[in-house]
JSON list of C-alpha atoms in Angstrom, two decimals:
[
{"chain": "A", "resi": 28, "resn": "MET", "atom": "CA", "xyz": [1.84, -2.59, -25.67]},
{"chain": "A", "resi": 29, "resn": "ASP", "atom": "CA", "xyz": [1.80, -5.98, -23.86]},
{"chain": "A", "resi": 30, "resn": "ILE", "atom": "CA", "xyz": [5.14, -5.87, -22.35]},
{"chain": "A", "resi": 31, "resn": "ALA", "atom": "CA", "xyz": [4.68, -8.72, -19.96]},
{"chain": "A", "resi": 32, "resn": "ALA", "atom": "CA", "xyz": [4.32, -11.01, -22.57]},
{"chain": "A", "resi": 33, "resn": "ASN", "atom": "CA", "xyz": [7.40, -10.44, -24.55]},
{"chain": "A", "resi": 34, "resn": "LEU", "atom": "CA", "xyz": [9.66, -10.23, -21.30]},
{"chain": "A", "resi": 35, "resn": "LYS", "atom": "CA", "xyz": [11.66, -13.55, -20.35]},
{"chain": "A", "resi": 36, "resn": "PRO", "atom": "CA", "xyz": [11.58, -14.88, -16.85]},
{"chain": "A", "resi": 37, "resn": "SER", "atom": "CA", "xyz": [14.90, -14.41, -14.44]},
{"chain": "A", "resi": 38, "resn": "PRO", "atom": "CA", "xyz": [17.10, -16.48, -13.85]},
{"chain": "A", "resi": 39, "resn": "ARG", "atom": "CA", "xyz": [14.29, -17.63, -10.81]},
{"chain": "A", "resi": 40, "resn": "GLY", "atom": "CA", "xyz": [11.98, -17.74, -12.81]},
{"chain": "A", "resi": 41, "resn": "ASP", "atom": "CA", "xyz": [9.91, -15.34, -12.58]},
{"chain": "A", "resi": 42, "resn": "LEU", "atom": "CA", "xyz": [8.42, -11.54, -13.94]},
{"chain": "A", "resi": 43, "resn": "GLU", "atom": "CA", "xyz": [10.31, -9.18, -12.82]},
{"chain": "A", "resi": 44, "resn": "ILE", "atom": "CA", "xyz": [9.06, -5.66, -12.69]},
{"chain": "A", "resi": 45, "resn": "THR", "atom": "CA", "xyz": [12.14, -3.82, -12.65]},
{"chain": "A", "resi": 46, "resn": "ASP", "atom": "CA", "xyz": [12.18, -5.36, -16.46]},
{"chain": "A", "resi": 47, "resn": "VAL", "atom": "CA", "xyz": [8.77, -3.94, -16.86]},
{"chain": "A", "resi": 48, "resn": "ASN", "atom": "CA", "xyz": [9.24, -0.60, -15.69]},
{"chain": "A", "resi": 49, "resn": "ARG", "atom": "CA", "xyz": [12.54, -0.34, -17.86]},
{"chain": "A", "resi": 50, "resn": "VAL", "atom": "CA", "xyz": [10.64, -1.20, -20.74]},
{"chain": "A", "resi": 51, "resn": "TYR", "atom": "CA", "xyz": [8.48, 1.86, -19.90]},
{"chain": "A", "resi": 52, "resn": "LEU", "atom": "CA", "xyz": [11.63, 3.68, -19.66]},
{"chain": "A", "resi": 53, "resn": "GLU", "atom": "CA", "xyz": [12.55, 2.85, -22.90]},
{"chain": "A", "resi": 54, "resn": "CYS", "atom": "CA", "xyz": [9.44, 4.39, -24.63]},
{"chain": "A", "resi": 55, "resn": "GLY", "atom": "CA", "xyz": [9.17, 7.68, -22.69]},
{"chain": "A", "resi": 56, "resn": "GLU", "atom": "CA", "xyz": [6.34, 6.00, -21.19]},
{"chain": "A", "resi": 57, "resn": "LEU", "atom": "CA", "xyz": [7.33, 6.22, -17.51]},
{"chain": "A", "resi": 58, "resn": "SER", "atom": "CA", "xyz": [8.19, 9.24, -15.17]},
{"chain": "A", "resi": 59, "resn": "VAL", "atom": "CA", "xyz": [10.45, 8.27, -11.86]},
{"chain": "A", "resi": 60, "resn": "GLU", "atom": "CA", "xyz": [10.02, 10.03, -8.52]},
{"chain": "A", "resi": 61, "resn": "ILE", "atom": "CA", "xyz": [12.57, 9.92, -5.75]},
{"chain": "A", "resi": 62, "resn": "MET", "atom": "CA", "xyz": [10.72, 9.01, -2.33]},
{"chain": "A", "resi": 63, "resn": "GLY", "atom": "CA", "xyz": [11.85, 10.62, 0.97]},
{"chain": "A", "resi": 64, "resn": "ARG", "atom": "CA", "xyz": [12.09, 10.18, 4.29]},
{"chain": "A", "resi": 65, "resn": "GLY", "atom": "CA", "xyz": [9.03, 8.38, 5.46]},
{"chain": "A", "resi": 66, "resn": "TYR", "atom": "CA", "xyz": [9.16, 6.01, 2.34]},
{"chain": "A", "resi": 67, "resn": "ALA", "atom": "CA", "xyz": [10.11, 2.30, 3.02]},
{"chain": "A", "resi": 68, "resn": "TRP", "atom": "CA", "xyz": [10.34, -0.64, -0.57]},
{"chain": "A", "resi": 69, "resn": "LEU", "atom": "CA", "xyz": [9.72, -3.35, 0.64]},
{"chain": "A", "resi": 70, "resn": "ASP", "atom": "CA", "xyz": [10.68, -6.78, -1.68]},
{"chain": "A", "resi": 71, "resn": "THR", "atom": "CA", "xyz": [8.09, -9.65, -0.42]},
{"chain": "A", "resi": 72, "resn": "GLY", "atom": "CA", "xyz": [9.12, -11.98, -2.75]},
{"chain": "A", "resi": 73, "resn": "THR", "atom": "CA", "xyz": [9.82, -14.48, -0.52]},
{"chain": "A", "resi": 74, "resn": "PRO", "atom": "CA", "xyz": [8.00, -16.47, 2.58]},
{"chain": "A", "resi": 75, "resn": "ASP", "atom": "CA", "xyz": [10.97, -14.97, 4.50]},
{"chain": "A", "resi": 76, "resn": "SER", "atom": "CA", "xyz": [10.81, -11.13, 3.09]},
{"chain": "A", "resi": 77, "resn": "LEU", "atom": "CA", "xyz": [7.27, -11.39, 3.07]},
{"chain": "A", "resi": 78, "resn": "LEU", "atom": "CA", "xyz": [6.94, -12.31, 7.12]},
{"chain": "A", "resi": 79, "resn": "ASP", "atom": "CA", "xyz": [9.71, -9.53, 7.27]},
{"chain": "A", "resi": 80, "resn": "ALA", "atom": "CA", "xyz": [7.74, -6.91, 5.69]},
{"chain": "A", "resi": 81, "resn": "GLY", "atom": "CA", "xyz": [4.81, -7.91, 8.08]},
{"chain": "A", "resi": 82, "resn": "GLU", "atom": "CA", "xyz": [6.62, -7.68, 10.77]},
{"chain": "A", "resi": 83, "resn": "TYR", "atom": "CA", "xyz": [7.99, -4.37, 9.62]},
{"chain": "A", "resi": 84, "resn": "VAL", "atom": "CA", "xyz": [4.45, -2.86, 9.34]},
{"chain": "A", "resi": 85, "resn": "ARG", "atom": "CA", "xyz": [3.03, -4.26, 12.73]},
{"chain": "A", "resi": 86, "resn": "ILE", "atom": "CA", "xyz": [6.44, -2.47, 14.98]},
{"chain": "A", "resi": 87, "resn": "LEU", "atom": "CA", "xyz": [5.78, 0.48, 13.35]},
{"chain": "A", "resi": 88, "resn": "GLU", "atom": "CA", "xyz": [1.84, 0.52, 13.81]},
{"chain": "A", "resi": 89, "resn": "LYS", "atom": "CA", "xyz": [2.31, -0.88, 17.34]},
{"chain": "A", "resi": 90, "resn": "ARG", "atom": "CA", "xyz": [4.98, 2.15, 17.83]},
{"chain": "A", "resi": 91, "resn": "GLN", "atom": "CA", "xyz": [3.52, 5.16, 15.94]},
{"chain": "A", "resi": 92, "resn": "GLY", "atom": "CA", "xyz": [-0.09, 4.45, 16.95]},
{"chain": "A", "resi": 93, "resn": "PHE", "atom": "CA", "xyz": [-1.30, 4.77, 13.58]},
{"chain": "A", "resi": 94, "resn": "LYS", "atom": "CA", "xyz": [-2.11, 2.08, 10.66]},
{"chain": "A", "resi": 95, "resn": "ILE", "atom": "CA", "xyz": [0.16, 2.14, 7.70]},
{"chain": "A", "resi": 96, "resn": "ALA", "atom": "CA", "xyz": [-1.85, 3.27, 4.31]},
{"chain": "A", "resi": 97, "resn": "SER", "atom": "CA", "xyz": [-5.61, 2.36, 5.45]},
{"chain": "A", "resi": 98, "resn": "PRO", "atom": "CA", "xyz": [-7.55, 3.54, 2.48]},
{"chain": "A", "resi": 99, "resn": "GLU", "atom": "CA", "xyz": [-10.72, 4.09, 4.15]},
{"chain": "A", "resi": 100, "resn": "GLU", "atom": "CA", "xyz": [-8.21, 6.66, 6.29]},
{"chain": "A", "resi": 101, "resn": "ILE", "atom": "CA", "xyz": [-6.30, 8.34, 2.88]},
{"chain": "A", "resi": 102, "resn": "ALA", "atom": "CA", "xyz": [-10.24, 8.72, 1.14]},
{"chain": "A", "resi": 103, "resn": "LEU", "atom": "CA", "xyz": [-11.43, 10.69, 3.67]},
{"chain": "A", "resi": 104, "resn": "ARG", "atom": "CA", "xyz": [-8.49, 13.00, 4.67]},
{"chain": "A", "resi": 105, "resn": "GLN", "atom": "CA", "xyz": [-7.82, 13.37, 0.83]},
{"chain": "A", "resi": 106, "resn": "GLY", "atom": "CA", "xyz": [-11.72, 14.47, 0.64]},
{"chain": "A", "resi": 107, "resn": "PHE", "atom": "CA", "xyz": [-12.70, 11.23, -1.56]},
{"chain": "A", "resi": 108, "resn": "ILE", "atom": "CA", "xyz": [-15.31, 10.38, 1.08]},
{"chain": "A", "resi": 109, "resn": "ASP", "atom": "CA", "xyz": [-17.56, 12.45, 3.48]},
{"chain": "A", "resi": 110, "resn": "ALA", "atom": "CA", "xyz": [-18.25, 11.52, 6.97]},
{"chain": "A", "resi": 111, "resn": "ALA", "atom": "CA", "xyz": [-21.30, 8.89, 5.92]},
{"chain": "A", "resi": 112, "resn": "GLY", "atom": "CA", "xyz": [-18.98, 7.06, 3.57]},
{"chain": "A", "resi": 113, "resn": "MET", "atom": "CA", "xyz": [-16.55, 6.56, 6.01]},
{"chain": "A", "resi": 114, "resn": "GLU", "atom": "CA", "xyz": [-19.61, 5.03, 8.59]},
{"chain": "A", "resi": 115, "resn": "CYS", "atom": "CA", "xyz": [-20.51, 3.07, 5.77]},
{"chain": "A", "resi": 116, "resn": "ALA", "atom": "CA", "xyz": [-16.87, 1.58, 4.76]},
{"chain": "A", "resi": 117, "resn": "ILE", "atom": "CA", "xyz": [-16.78, 0.47, 9.10]},
{"chain": "A", "resi": 118, "resn": "ALA", "atom": "CA", "xyz": [-20.35, -1.12, 8.73]},
{"chain": "A", "resi": 119, "resn": "GLY", "atom": "CA", "xyz": [-19.21, -4.23, 7.35]},
{"chain": "A", "resi": 120, "resn": "LEU", "atom": "CA", "xyz": [-16.15, -3.96, 9.72]},
{"chain": "A", "resi": 121, "resn": "GLY", "atom": "CA", "xyz": [-17.26, -5.16, 12.91]},
{"chain": "A", "resi": 122, "resn": "LYS", "atom": "CA", "xyz": [-15.84, -5.30, 16.29]},
{"chain": "A", "resi": 123, "resn": "SER", "atom": "CA", "xyz": [-12.38, -5.94, 14.73]},
{"chain": "A", "resi": 124, "resn": "ASP", "atom": "CA", "xyz": [-9.42, -3.69, 15.53]},
{"chain": "A", "resi": 125, "resn": "TYR", "atom": "CA", "xyz": [-9.44, -2.37, 11.75]},
{"chain": "A", "resi": 126, "resn": "GLY", "atom": "CA", "xyz": [-13.09, -1.02, 12.36]},
{"chain": "A", "resi": 127, "resn": "ARG", "atom": "CA", "xyz": [-12.18, 0.37, 15.87]},
{"chain": "A", "resi": 128, "resn": "ASN", "atom": "CA", "xyz": [-9.34, 2.18, 14.58]},
{"chain": "A", "resi": 129, "resn": "LEU", "atom": "CA", "xyz": [-11.41, 3.35, 11.83]},
{"chain": "A", "resi": 130, "resn": "ARG", "atom": "CA", "xyz": [-14.25, 4.88, 14.31]},
{"chain": "A", "resi": 131, "resn": "GLY", "atom": "CA", "xyz": [-11.63, 6.22, 15.73]},
{"chain": "A", "resi": 132, "resn": "ILE", "atom": "CA", "xyz": [-10.30, 8.23, 13.09]},
{"chain": "A", "resi": 133, "resn": "LEU", "atom": "CA", "xyz": [-13.31, 9.87, 12.59]},
{"chain": "A", "resi": 134, "resn": "ALA", "atom": "CA", "xyz": [-14.85, 10.70, 15.90]},
{"chain": "A", "resi": 135, "resn": "GLU", "atom": "CA", "xyz": [-11.47, 12.48, 16.17]},
{"chain": "A", "resi": 136, "resn": "GLY", "atom": "CA", "xyz": [-12.38, 14.38, 13.10]},
{"chain": "A", "resi": 137, "resn": "GLU", "atom": "CA", "xyz": [-15.76, 15.03, 14.68]}
]
């Protein structure tokens, strides 16, 4: 089923993910989960809202001392990769802040 091909653009000229979700829901092909505390949905459909979202993430990371949605960290903590896999991922990051952050996560697990 090619849902997007059958959608009409919204008044602002975009295809809306909400319309795709509605079609899946009507077909019984969508399950919904209510997000609890600690989750945030940020609409980044405009340059200003994208900038706001980036600032939000920057502030949270700075105040809480951890990265938001680091795929490598998540993979390590969920057991999808081991320490060697993490080291392989880190190798291409050089001396970047992100690489240093991942090295710290790896070191705390040793």
